[in-house]
CSV table of C-alpha atoms in Angstrom, one decimal:
chain,number,residue,atom,x,y,z
P,383,MET,CA,111.7,-197.3,-31.1
P,384,THR,CA,109.2,-199.7,-29.6
P,385,PRO,CA,105.4,-198.0,-30.8
P,386,GLN,CA,103.7,-196.7,-28.4
P,387,LEU,CA,100.0,-194.5,-27.4
P,388,LEU,CA,100.5,-191.3,-26.0
P,389,ARG,CA,97.6,-188.6,-25.2
P,390,ILE,CA,98.2,-185.4,-26.2
P,391,GLU,CA,97.2,-182.6,-24.1
P,392,GLU,CA,94.2,-180.4,-25.5
P,393,PRO,CA,95.6,-177.4,-26.2
P,394,LYS,CA,94.1,-174.0,-24.5
P,395,LEU,CA,93.2,-170.7,-25.9
P,396,LEU,CA,93.9,-167.4,-25.0
P,397,PHE,CA,91.3,-164.6,-24.4
P,398,GLY,CA,90.7,-161.4,-23.0
P,399,HIS,CA,92.4,-160.4,-19.6
P,400,ARG,CA,95.3,-162.9,-20.7
P,401,GLN,CA,93.1,-165.8,-19.6
P,402,SER,CA,93.4,-169.3,-20.9
P,403,VAL,CA,90.5,-172.2,-21.1
P,404,GLU,CA,90.2,-175.1,-23.4
P,405,ASP,CA,86.8,-174.4,-25.2
P,406,PRO,CA,86.1,-171.0,-27.0
P,407,ARG,CA,82.5,-170.9,-26.0
P,408,ASP,CA,83.6,-170.8,-22.4
P,409,GLY,CA,86.3,-168.1,-23.1
P,410,LEU,CA,84.1,-165.6,-24.7
P,411,THR,CA,81.3,-166.1,-22.2
P,412,LEU,CA,83.7,-165.8,-19.3
P,413,PHE,CA,86.4,-163.6,-20.4
P,414,GLY,CA,85.6,-162.1,-23.8
P,415,PRO,CA,87.3,-161.8,-27.0
P,416,LEU,CA,91.4,-161.8,-27.5
P,417,ASP,CA,91.1,-158.4,-29.7
P,418,ALA,CA,88.9,-155.5,-27.7
P,419,GLY,CA,87.1,-155.1,-31.0
P,420,LYS,CA,86.0,-151.8,-32.6
P,421,PRO,CA,84.1,-149.8,-30.2
P,422,PHE,CA,81.3,-148.4,-32.1
P,423,GLY,CA,80.8,-152.4,-33.2
P,424,ILE,CA,79.8,-154.4,-36.2
P,425,ARG,CA,79.3,-152.1,-39.4
P,426,ALA,CA,77.2,-154.8,-41.6
P,427,GLY,CA,76.2,-154.5,-45.3
P,428,VAL,CA,73.5,-156.6,-46.0
P,429,ILE,CA,72.0,-157.2,-49.1
P,430,GLY,CA,69.0,-159.9,-50.0
P,431,THR,CA,65.3,-159.8,-50.6
P,432,ARG,CA,63.1,-157.7,-49.1
P,433,ASP,CA,62.2,-160.5,-46.8
P,434,GLY,CA,65.8,-161.8,-46.3
P,435,LEU,CA,66.5,-158.1,-45.2
P,436,ARG,CA,63.6,-158.1,-42.7
P,437,ARG,CA,64.6,-161.6,-41.5
P,438,PHE,CA,68.3,-161.1,-41.2
P,439,LYS,CA,67.6,-157.6,-38.9
P,440,ASN,CA,65.3,-159.6,-36.9
P,441,TRP,CA,67.7,-162.4,-36.1
P,442,VAL,CA,70.4,-159.7,-35.3
P,443,LYS,CA,67.6,-158.5,-32.8
P,444,GLN,CA,67.4,-162.1,-31.5
P,445,ILE,CA,71.4,-162.5,-30.8
P,446,GLN,CA,71.1,-159.4,-28.7
P,447,VAL,CA,70.0,-161.8,-25.5
P,448,PRO,CA,71.0,-165.1,-24.7
P,449,SER,CA,69.7,-168.1,-26.6
P,450,THR,CA,69.9,-172.0,-25.2
P,451,GLY,CA,68.1,-173.7,-28.3
P,452,LYS,CA,66.2,-177.1,-27.5
P,453,LEU,CA,68.6,-178.4,-25.1
P,454,SER,CA,71.8,-177.0,-23.1
P,455,SER,CA,74.6,-179.1,-22.2
P,456,PRO,CA,78.4,-178.8,-22.0
P,457,ALA,CA,78.5,-179.6,-25.4
P,458,ARG,CA,75.6,-177.0,-26.7
P,459,PRO,CA,76.4,-174.0,-24.6
P,460,VAL,CA,74.1,-171.2,-24.1
P,461,TYR,CA,74.9,-168.3,-26.1
P,462,PRO,CA,75.1,-165.2,-23.7
P,463,GLY,CA,74.2,-162.6,-26.5
P,464,PHE,CA,76.4,-160.9,-29.1
P,465,GLU,CA,77.8,-157.7,-26.9
P,466,ALA,CA,78.0,-159.8,-23.9
P,467,ALA,CA,80.5,-162.3,-25.9
P,468,PHE,CA,82.3,-160.1,-27.5
P,469,GLY,CA,82.3,-156.5,-25.8
P,470,ILE,CA,81.0,-154.6,-28.4
P,471,PRO,CA,77.3,-153.7,-30.0
P,472,TRP,CA,76.0,-154.7,-33.0
P,473,VAL,CA,72.9,-152.7,-33.8
P,474,PRO,CA,70.0,-154.4,-35.9
P,475,GLU,CA,69.9,-151.7,-38.4
P,476,PRO,CA,72.6,-152.3,-41.0
P,477,ALA,CA,75.1,-149.2,-42.1
P,478,THR,CA,73.9,-150.3,-45.3
P,479,GLU,CA,71.3,-152.6,-47.0
P,480,ILE,CA,70.6,-153.4,-50.8
P,481,GLU,CA,67.5,-154.9,-52.0
P,482,ILE,CA,67.5,-157.5,-54.8
P,483,PRO,CA,64.3,-157.7,-56.6
P,484,GLY,CA,62.5,-160.6,-55.9
P,485,ASP,CA,61.5,-160.9,-60.0
P,486,GLU,CA,64.7,-160.3,-61.0
P,487,LEU,CA,66.3,-162.8,-58.8
P,488,TYR,CA,63.4,-165.8,-59.9
P,489,GLN,CA,64.3,-164.8,-63.6
P,490,ALA,CA,67.9,-165.7,-62.8
P,491,ILE,CA,67.9,-168.5,-60.8
P,492,HIS,CA,65.4,-170.7,-62.7
P,493,LEU,CA,67.2,-170.1,-66.0
P,494,ASP,CA,67.6,-173.6,-67.8
P,495,ASP,CA,71.5,-172.9,-68.5
P,496,GLN,CA,73.5,-173.5,-65.3
P,497,HIS,CA,76.2,-171.7,-66.5
P,498,LEU,CA,74.2,-168.4,-67.0
P,499,ARG,CA,71.9,-169.0,-63.9
P,500,VAL,CA,74.6,-169.0,-61.9
P,501,TYR,CA,76.4,-166.0,-63.4
P,502,LYS,CA,73.8,-163.9,-63.5
P,503,THR,CA,72.4,-164.6,-59.9
P,504,VAL,CA,75.7,-163.7,-58.8
P,505,ASP,CA,75.9,-160.4,-60.9
P,506,LEU,CA,72.9,-159.5,-59.0
P,507,TYR,CA,74.7,-159.5,-55.9
P,508,ALA,CA,77.9,-158.7,-56.2
P,509,SER,CA,77.3,-155.7,-58.7
P,510,ARG,CA,75.0,-154.2,-56.4
P,511,ILE,CA,78.1,-154.5,-53.7
P,512,VAL,CA,80.6,-153.4,-56.1
P,513,ASP,CA,78.8,-150.5,-56.9
P,514,SER,CA,78.1,-149.2,-53.4
P,515,LEU,CA,82.0,-149.8,-52.4
P,516,LYS,CA,82.5,-147.4,-55.4
P,517,LYS,CA,80.0,-144.9,-54.3
P,518,ASP,CA,79.0,-144.9,-50.8
P,519,ASP,CA,81.1,-143.1,-48.3
P,520,VAL,CA,79.7,-145.7,-45.2
P,521,ALA,CA,82.4,-148.1,-44.2
P,522,VAL,CA,81.3,-151.7,-43.9
P,523,ASP,CA,83.0,-154.6,-41.6
P,524,VAL,CA,81.5,-157.1,-43.4
P,525,TRP,CA,78.9,-158.0,-46.2
P,526,PHE,CA,76.2,-160.4,-45.6
P,527,ILE,CA,74.7,-162.0,-48.4
P,528,VAL,CA,71.2,-163.3,-47.4
P,529,ILE,CA,69.5,-165.6,-49.8
P,530,PRO,CA,66.7,-167.5,-50.3
P,531,ASP,CA,66.9,-171.4,-50.4
P,532,ASP,CA,66.5,-171.3,-54.1
P,533,VAL,CA,69.9,-170.1,-54.6
P,534,TYR,CA,70.9,-172.9,-52.4
P,535,LYS,CA,69.3,-175.4,-54.0
P,536,TYR,CA,69.7,-174.2,-57.8
P,537,GLY,CA,73.3,-172.7,-57.4
P,538,ARG,CA,75.5,-175.5,-57.3
P,539,PRO,CA,77.2,-178.1,-60.0
P,540,MET,CA,74.7,-180.8,-60.0
P,541,SER,CA,71.4,-178.8,-59.6
P,542,MET,CA,68.7,-178.7,-62.3
P,543,VAL,CA,65.5,-176.6,-62.3
P,544,GLU,CA,62.7,-178.3,-62.4
P,545,SER,CA,60.8,-178.6,-65.7
P,546,ASP,CA,57.6,-176.9,-64.8
P,547,LYS,CA,59.8,-173.7,-63.5
P,548,ARG,CA,62.4,-173.6,-66.1
P,549,ILE,CA,62.9,-170.4,-67.9
P,550,LYS,CA,64.8,-170.5,-71.2
P,551,ALA,CA,68.3,-168.7,-71.3
P,552,VAL,CA,69.1,-166.5,-74.5
P,553,ASN,CA,72.5,-165.8,-75.7
P,554,ARG,CA,73.6,-169.3,-74.4
P,555,LEU,CA,76.9,-171.0,-76.1
P,556,SER,CA,78.0,-174.3,-75.9
P,557,SER,CA,80.3,-175.1,-73.2
P,558,SER,CA,83.1,-176.6,-75.6
P,559,TYR,CA,82.9,-173.4,-77.7
P,560,ALA,CA,83.0,-170.8,-75.1
P,561,LYS,CA,86.0,-172.8,-73.5
P,562,LYS,CA,87.8,-172.4,-77.0
P,563,LEU,CA,87.2,-168.5,-77.1
P,564,LEU,CA,89.6,-168.4,-73.6
P,565,THR,CA,92.6,-169.1,-75.8
P,566,GLN,CA,91.2,-168.5,-79.5
P,567,ALA,CA,89.8,-165.1,-80.9
P,568,SER,CA,86.6,-164.6,-82.2
P,569,LEU,CA,85.5,-162.3,-85.3
P,570,PHE,CA,82.7,-161.3,-83.5
P,571,VAL,CA,83.0,-159.6,-80.2
P,572,GLU,CA,79.7,-160.7,-79.0
P,573,ASP,CA,81.0,-164.1,-78.6
P,574,HIS,CA,83.6,-163.3,-76.1
P,575,VAL,CA,81.0,-161.5,-74.0
P,576,ALA,CA,78.4,-164.5,-74.7
P,577,ALA,CA,81.4,-166.4,-73.4
P,578,LYS,CA,82.1,-164.8,-69.7
P,579,PRO,CA,79.6,-166.9,-67.7
P,580,TYR,CA,81.1,-169.9,-69.1
P,581,HIS,CA,84.7,-169.2,-67.9
P,582,TYR,CA,83.3,-169.2,-64.1
P,583,GLU,CA,82.7,-172.4,-61.8
P,584,VAL,CA,78.9,-173.2,-61.1
P,585,HIS,CA,79.0,-172.7,-57.7
P,586,PHE,CA,77.0,-169.7,-56.3
P,587,HIS,CA,79.3,-169.8,-53.2
P,588,ASN,CA,82.8,-170.0,-54.9
P,589,GLN,CA,82.1,-167.4,-58.0
P,590,LEU,CA,80.6,-164.9,-55.8
P,591,LYS,CA,83.8,-164.8,-53.1
P,592,ALA,CA,86.1,-164.8,-56.4
P,593,ARG,CA,84.5,-162.3,-58.2
P,594,LEU,CA,85.0,-160.0,-54.7
P,595,LEU,CA,88.3,-161.3,-54.3
P,596,GLU,CA,89.8,-157.6,-55.9
P,597,TYR,CA,87.6,-155.4,-53.9
P,598,ASN,CA,89.0,-156.8,-50.4
P,599,ALA,CA,85.2,-157.0,-49.3
P,600,PRO,CA,84.6,-159.7,-46.5
P,601,THR,CA,81.6,-161.7,-47.0
P,602,GLN,CA,79.3,-164.2,-45.4
P,603,ILE,CA,76.9,-165.8,-47.3
P,604,VAL,CA,73.7,-166.9,-45.1
P,605,ARG,CA,70.7,-168.9,-46.0
P,606,GLU,CA,67.3,-167.2,-44.9
P,607,SER,CA,66.3,-171.0,-43.5
P,608,THR,CA,69.3,-170.7,-41.6
P,609,ILE,CA,68.2,-167.6,-39.6
P,610,ALA,CA,64.4,-167.8,-40.1
P,611,TYR,CA,63.8,-171.5,-39.8
P,612,ARG,CA,60.5,-171.1,-38.5
P,613,GLU,CA,59.1,-169.1,-41.5
P,614,ILE,CA,60.5,-171.1,-44.1
P,615,VAL,CA,57.8,-173.9,-44.0
P,616,ASP,CA,56.2,-176.8,-46.3
P,617,SER,CA,52.8,-177.6,-47.5
P,618,LEU,CA,51.9,-179.0,-44.2
P,619,GLY,CA,53.3,-175.9,-42.3
P,620,ASN,CA,56.4,-177.5,-41.1
P,621,PRO,CA,59.8,-175.9,-41.1
P,622,THR,CA,61.8,-177.3,-43.8
P,623,ARG,CA,64.9,-177.5,-41.9
P,624,ASP,CA,64.5,-177.8,-38.0
P,625,LEU,CA,66.8,-176.4,-36.7
P,626,GLU,CA,65.4,-176.0,-33.0
P,627,GLN,CA,68.6,-177.9,-31.3
P,628,GLN,CA,71.1,-176.0,-33.3
P,629,GLU,CA,69.6,-172.1,-32.3
P,630,SER,CA,72.8,-171.3,-30.0
P,631,ALA,CA,75.4,-172.8,-32.2
P,632,ILE,CA,74.4,-171.1,-35.1
P,633,ALA,CA,74.4,-168.0,-33.2
P,634,TRP,CA,77.9,-168.6,-31.8
P,635,SER,CA,79.4,-169.7,-35.2
P,636,LEU,CA,77.9,-166.4,-37.0
P,637,SER,CA,78.5,-164.0,-34.6
P,638,THR,CA,82.2,-165.4,-34.3
P,639,THR,CA,82.9,-165.3,-38.0
P,640,THR,CA,81.5,-161.9,-37.7
P,641,PHE,CA,83.8,-160.7,-35.5
P,642,TYR,CA,86.6,-162.0,-37.0
P,643,LYS,CA,85.4,-160.8,-40.1
P,644,ALA,CA,85.0,-157.6,-39.1
P,645,GLY,CA,88.9,-157.5,-38.1
P,646,GLY,CA,89.2,-158.5,-34.5
P,647,ARG,CA,90.8,-162.1,-33.3
P,648,PRO,CA,88.2,-164.0,-31.1
P,649,TRP,CA,91.1,-166.1,-29.6
P,650,LYS,CA,94.5,-167.3,-30.0
P,651,LEU,CA,96.8,-170.6,-29.1
P,652,ALA,CA,98.1,-169.7,-25.1
P,653,ALA,CA,100.8,-171.8,-25.4
P,654,VAL,CA,102.7,-170.8,-28.9
P,655,ARG,CA,106.3,-171.6,-30.0
P,656,GLN,CA,107.8,-168.2,-30.9
P,657,GLY,CA,109.1,-167.9,-34.4
P,658,VAL,CA,107.3,-170.7,-35.7
P,659,CYS,CA,104.8,-170.4,-38.9
P,660,TYR,CA,102.4,-173.0,-40.5
P,661,ILE,CA,102.0,-173.3,-44.0
P,662,GLY,CA,99.3,-175.2,-46.0
P,663,LEU,CA,99.4,-176.1,-49.3
P,664,ALA,CA,96.2,-176.0,-51.7
P,665,PHE,CA,95.9,-177.6,-55.0
P,666,LYS,CA,92.7,-177.1,-57.6
P,667,GLN,CA,93.2,-178.8,-60.8
P,668,ASP,CA,91.5,-176.1,-63.3
P,669,GLN,CA,88.7,-178.0,-65.2
P,670,LYS,CA,88.7,-174.9,-67.9
P,671,ALA,CA,92.0,-175.4,-69.3
P,672,LYS,CA,93.2,-177.4,-72.2
P,673,ASP,CA,95.8,-179.2,-70.4
P,674,PRO,CA,94.3,-181.8,-67.8
P,675,ARG,CA,97.6,-181.4,-65.7
P,676,SER,CA,97.1,-177.5,-64.9
P,677,ALA,CA,96.2,-176.8,-61.8
P,678,CYS,CA,96.3,-173.7,-59.0
P,679,CYS,CA,98.3,-173.5,-56.2
P,680,ALA,CA,98.1,-171.7,-52.6
P,681,ALA,CA,99.9,-171.5,-49.6
P,682,GLN,CA,97.6,-170.8,-46.7
P,683,MET,CA,100.0,-169.5,-44.0
P,684,PHE,CA,99.5,-169.4,-40.2
P,685,LEU,CA,101.1,-167.0,-37.5
P,686,ASP,CA,101.8,-168.0,-33.8
P,687,SER,CA,99.4,-164.9,-33.3
P,688,GLY,CA,96.4,-166.7,-35.1
P,689,ASP,CA,96.8,-164.5,-37.9
P,690,GLY,CA,96.1,-166.2,-41.7
P,691,VAL,CA,96.8,-165.1,-45.2
P,692,VAL,CA,96.7,-166.9,-48.4
P,693,PHE,CA,99.0,-166.6,-51.5
P,694,LYS,CA,98.4,-167.6,-54.9
P,695,GLY,CA,100.6,-169.5,-56.3
P,696,ALA,CA,101.4,-170.3,-60.4
P,697,VAL,CA,99.5,-171.7,-62.2
P,698,GLY,CA,100.8,-174.9,-64.0
P,699,PRO,CA,100.7,-178.2,-65.0
P,700,TRP,CA,100.8,-179.4,-61.2
P,701,PHE,CA,98.4,-182.5,-61.6
P,702,LYS,CA,99.7,-186.1,-62.2
P,703,PRO,CA,96.6,-187.7,-63.9
P,704,GLY,CA,98.0,-191.2,-63.5
P,705,ARG,CA,98.7,-190.7,-59.6
P,706,GLY,CA,96.1,-188.3,-58.7
P,707,ASP,CA,98.7,-186.0,-56.8
P,708,PHE,CA,99.8,-182.7,-57.2
P,709,HIS,CA,103.4,-181.6,-57.1
P,710,LEU,CA,105.5,-177.9,-58.2
P,711,SER,CA,108.0,-177.4,-60.1
P,712,LYS,CA,111.2,-176.1,-58.8
P,713,SER,CA,110.6,-172.6,-59.3
P,714,ALA,CA,106.9,-172.1,-58.2
P,715,ALA,CA,107.5,-173.9,-55.3
P,716,ARG,CA,110.8,-171.2,-54.4
P,717,GLU,CA,108.0,-168.2,-55.5
P,718,LEU,CA,105.4,-169.4,-53.2
P,719,VAL,CA,107.5,-170.0,-50.4
P,720,GLU,CA,109.3,-166.9,-50.8
P,721,LYS,CA,106.0,-165.0,-50.7
P,722,ALA,CA,105.3,-166.5,-47.4
P,723,ILE,CA,108.3,-166.0,-46.0
P,724,SER,CA,108.8,-162.4,-46.9
P,725,SER,CA,105.1,-161.5,-45.9
P,726,TYR,CA,105.8,-163.1,-42.4
P,727,THR,CA,109.3,-161.1,-42.1
P,728,GLU,CA,107.5,-158.0,-43.0
P,729,ARG,CA,105.0,-158.5,-39.8
P,730,VAL,CA,107.0,-159.6,-37.6
P,731,GLY,CA,110.6,-158.3,-38.5
P,732,GLN,CA,112.6,-161.2,-39.1
P,733,PRO,CA,112.1,-164.6,-40.9
P,734,PRO,CA,110.7,-167.3,-38.9
P,735,SER,CA,112.8,-169.8,-36.9
P,736,GLU,CA,110.8,-172.7,-37.7
P,737,LEU,CA,108.6,-173.5,-40.9
P,738,PHE,CA,106.3,-176.4,-41.1
P,739,LEU,CA,104.6,-177.0,-45.0
P,740,HIS,CA,101.4,-179.4,-44.4
P,741,GLY,CA,100.4,-181.1,-47.7
P,742,LYS,CA,98.3,-184.3,-48.2
P,743,VAL,CA,101.0,-185.7,-50.4
P,744,ARG,CA,105.0,-186.1,-49.7
P,745,PHE,CA,106.8,-183.6,-51.4
P,746,ASN,CA,109.4,-184.9,-54.0
P,747,ASP,CA,112.9,-183.7,-54.3
P,748,GLU,CA,112.5,-181.2,-57.0
P,749,GLU,CA,109.8,-179.1,-55.1
P,750,TRP,CA,111.7,-179.6,-51.9
P,751,SER,CA,114.9,-178.4,-53.5
P,752,GLY,CA,112.9,-174.9,-54.0
P,753,PHE,CA,111.0,-174.8,-50.5
P,754,ARG,CA,114.8,-175.2,-49.2
P,755,GLU,CA,116.1,-172.5,-51.3
P,756,SER,CA,113.5,-169.8,-50.4
P,757,ALA,CA,113.7,-171.1,-46.6
P,758,GLY,CA,117.5,-170.1,-46.5
P,759,ARG,CA,120.1,-171.2,-43.7
P,760,ASP,CA,118.2,-169.7,-40.3
P,761,THR,CA,115.1,-171.3,-41.0
P,762,ASN,CA,114.7,-175.1,-40.0
P,763,LEU,CA,111.9,-176.3,-42.9
P,764,VAL,CA,109.7,-179.7,-41.9
P,765,GLY,CA,107.8,-181.2,-44.7
P,766,ILE,CA,104.5,-183.1,-43.3
P,767,ARG,CA,102.5,-185.0,-44.5
P,768,ILE,CA,98.8,-185.1,-43.4
P,769,ARG,CA,96.1,-187.4,-44.4
P,770,GLY,CA,92.8,-189.0,-43.0
P,771,ASP,CA,93.3,-192.6,-42.5
P,772,SER,CA,90.3,-195.3,-42.6
P,773,LEU,CA,92.3,-198.6,-41.9
P,774,LEU,CA,93.3,-198.0,-38.5
P,775,LYS,CA,90.4,-197.8,-35.8
P,776,LEU,CA,90.5,-198.4,-32.2
P,777,PHE,CA,87.7,-199.5,-29.8
P,778,ARG,CA,87.1,-198.7,-26.5
P,779,GLN,CA,85.1,-201.0,-24.0
P,780,SER,CA,82.7,-198.4,-23.1
P,781,GLU,CA,79.8,-196.7,-24.4
P,782,TYR,CA,82.0,-193.5,-25.8
P,783,PRO,CA,85.0,-193.9,-28.3
P,784,VAL,CA,88.5,-193.2,-28.0
P,785,LEU,CA,89.9,-189.9,-26.6
P,786,ARG,CA,90.6,-186.9,-28.7
P,787,GLY,CA,94.3,-186.4,-28.8
P,788,LEU,CA,95.2,-190.4,-28.5
P,789,ALA,CA,98.2,-190.4,-30.4
P,790,TYR,CA,99.9,-194.0,-32.0
P,791,VAL,CA,103.3,-193.2,-32.6
P,792,ARG,CA,104.8,-196.2,-35.0
P,793,ASP,CA,108.1,-194.6,-35.4
P,794,PRO,CA,110.4,-191.5,-34.9
P,795,ARG,CA,108.6,-190.0,-38.1
P,796,THR,CA,105.0,-191.7,-38.3
P,797,ALA,CA,102.3,-191.6,-36.1
P,798,TYR,CA,98.2,-191.5,-36.4
P,799,LEU,CA,96.3,-189.0,-34.4
P,800,TRP,CA,92.8,-188.9,-33.2
P,801,THR,CA,91.7,-185.7,-33.7
P,802,LYS,CA,88.1,-186.6,-33.1
P,803,GLY,CA,86.9,-188.4,-30.2
P,804,PHE,CA,85.2,-188.1,-26.9
P,805,VAL,CA,85.9,-185.1,-25.0
P,806,PRO,CA,86.1,-184.7,-21.6
P,807,ARG,CA,85.4,-181.2,-21.0
P,808,LEU,CA,82.1,-181.6,-23.3
P,809,GLN,CA,81.2,-185.0,-21.5
P,810,THR,CA,80.3,-186.7,-25.0
P,811,TYR,CA,82.2,-187.5,-28.6
P,812,PRO,CA,80.3,-184.9,-30.8
P,813,GLY,CA,80.0,-186.9,-33.5
P,814,ARG,CA,78.1,-190.2,-34.9
P,815,GLU,CA,80.4,-192.5,-36.3
P,816,VAL,CA,83.8,-194.3,-35.3
P,817,PRO,CA,86.6,-191.5,-35.2
P,818,LEU,CA,89.3,-192.0,-37.6
P,819,PRO,CA,92.6,-190.9,-37.1
P,820,LEU,CA,94.9,-188.5,-39.3
P,821,MET,CA,98.0,-190.1,-40.4
P,822,VAL,CA,101.0,-187.8,-39.6
P,823,GLU,CA,104.4,-188.2,-41.5
P,824,VAL,CA,107.5,-185.9,-41.1
P,825,CYS,CA,108.5,-186.9,-44.4
P,826,ARG,CA,111.1,-184.0,-45.1
P,827,GLY,CA,113.5,-182.4,-42.6
P,828,GLU,CA,113.9,-182.9,-38.7
P,829,THR,CA,111.9,-182.8,-35.8
P,830,GLU,CA,110.2,-184.6,-33.2
P,831,ILE,CA,107.4,-186.5,-34.1
P,832,GLU,CA,105.5,-185.3,-30.7
P,833,VAL,CA,105.9,-181.5,-31.3
P,834,VAL,CA,104.3,-182.2,-34.5
P,835,LEU,CA,101.2,-183.8,-33.1
P,836,LYS,CA,100.8,-181.3,-30.5
P,837,ASP,CA,101.2,-178.3,-33.1
P,838,ILE,CA,98.8,-180.6,-34.9
P,839,MET,CA,95.9,-180.4,-32.3
P,840,ALA,CA,96.8,-176.7,-31.6
P,841,LEU,CA,95.8,-176.4,-35.2
P,842,THR,CA,92.4,-178.0,-35.0
P,843,LYS,CA,91.3,-175.0,-32.5
P,844,LEU,CA,91.8,-171.8,-35.2
P,845,ASN,CA,88.8,-172.2,-37.3
P,846,TYR,CA,87.0,-168.6,-36.9
P,847,ASN,CA,84.7,-169.6,-39.3
P,848,ALA,CA,82.9,-171.8,-36.5
P,849,CYS,CA,82.7,-171.3,-32.8
P,850,ILE,CA,83.2,-175.2,-32.3
P,851,TYR,CA,85.2,-177.0,-29.8
P,852,ALA,CA,87.5,-178.2,-32.3
P,853,ASP,CA,88.1,-179.7,-35.7
P,854,GLY,CA,89.0,-183.0,-37.3
P,855,PRO,CA,91.8,-181.3,-39.6
P,856,PRO,CA,94.1,-178.6,-38.6
P,857,VAL,CA,92.9,-175.1,-40.0
P,858,THR,CA,96.4,-174.9,-42.5
P,859,LEU,CA,94.4,-178.2,-44.3
P,860,LYS,CA,90.9,-177.5,-43.1
P,861,PHE,CA,90.0,-175.1,-45.8
P,862,ALA,CA,92.6,-176.2,-48.6
P,863,ASP,CA,89.8,-177.2,-50.9
P,864,ALA,CA,87.8,-174.1,-50.8
P,865,VAL,CA,90.7,-171.6,-50.7
P,866,GLY,CA,91.8,-173.3,-54.2
P,867,GLU,CA,88.3,-173.8,-55.7
P,868,ILE,CA,87.7,-170.2,-55.2
P,869,LEU,CA,90.9,-169.4,-56.6
P,870,THR,CA,89.7,-171.3,-59.8
P,871,ALA,CA,86.4,-170.3,-60.0
P,872,GLY,CA,86.8,-167.6,-62.5
P,873,PRO,CA,89.7,-166.1,-64.9
P,874,LEU,CA,91.4,-164.0,-61.6
P,875,GLY,CA,94.7,-163.3,-62.9
P,876,ILE,CA,97.2,-161.6,-60.3
P,877,VAL,CA,95.5,-161.9,-56.8
P,878,PRO,CA,97.7,-160.3,-54.1
P,879,PRO,CA,98.1,-162.0,-50.5
P,880,LEU,CA,95.2,-161.5,-48.6
P,881,ALA,CA,93.9,-162.2,-45.4
P,882,PHE,CA,92.4,-166.0,-44.8
P,883,ARG,CA,88.9,-163.8,-43.9
P,884,TYR,CA,88.3,-163.2,-47.6
P,885,TYR,CA,88.2,-166.9,-48.4
P,886,ILE,CA,86.3,-168.3,-45.5
């Protein structure tokens, strides 16, 4: 086969009234979401400081009317208002609101021990949400965790509290001793209690999501400076984050993810091949384990309906330190895909006719044998390796870069696909640097490379966590690292299959 350049047509999305367009913002504005949504609207639970609660309610009031931001263009379209776009109400008054005492939050987020700092801060939010879930009769569709910027600033792995703000932690342990207590018993029960915060990742977002997984509570973490940037100012009175040009984009994205997490589908692919299932494999090395090879694996399954489900696989020696990649054993591979196919069959009524496995490395013989056994004879199983490639660049003799959707097909099993680039509908390239392609390889199974490229282009448009024209990576791998980090953020044990909305 002679190498060739192809243009993969822009996939269209399906919205209300069975209408299809390219841009999700056009579709929501003109036709509304694919699903009708709940007639009573969004029932939000909100937790935050007194200022955080007030700012959130003010922001919900603001999104009832159109917003243009500083500039309006095809790339930054007007936000028409929540009910105008989604067809259901969202009243500013939450179904449930919980206030976090400001002094308690200050005492937790300024501790000098990072494990205790993040664990205690997460606990201020998570424990109150869990109590509400257990005691309150009010149904909540989505929990909004509204955080001050200090939580964002000091609630991450490399964060350090300034010396003049630092608060000395009590009952602290060394990380090495706390790690030993995961597998060794101590004579003192108090040691195990004190060690618990050290068994979780030092990341507010990931730890909070992980600790709430068992309660099936969809959450959306929002910084106060995102929804009330004009109020968060520096010593000169200027906003610490100037988001004026992004006001409509913030409204679009938060509204879309809220609608999705409340149980509705904003859109789905207009042209889908029936009976096709896509699975993205996510791996994360377990830094808390003694064995450096220990890693967690998860499968992110996406159906032609747009639904997504995450399956937690077994923790095992999947990481190869010398090579820096991950591979499953035959039994672990078989078990993971069995879960996905079983779930697909329950939803659709029969196994998928085609199953595409997306990964960042080539599948080896052992794991592919396990995948093949679980797929059975009636399902065409195909393994696809997808990774970013910085070696190949294309330039145009114009002010704009290459078109999104351009593909350089090197041979029947390998191609380079530009999922970022100039978009005619937007009349611009929504990026800053020269767009890089995805290197796509059919490493196992049989299928046409052009079919794979069309699928990947379509899967770049199923990110319900943001309302944008398209992503660079397909949704099967877009959140792979984030899912892996949540599943290894603490001692979670058995995690049942959960909808994708609980992870993003």
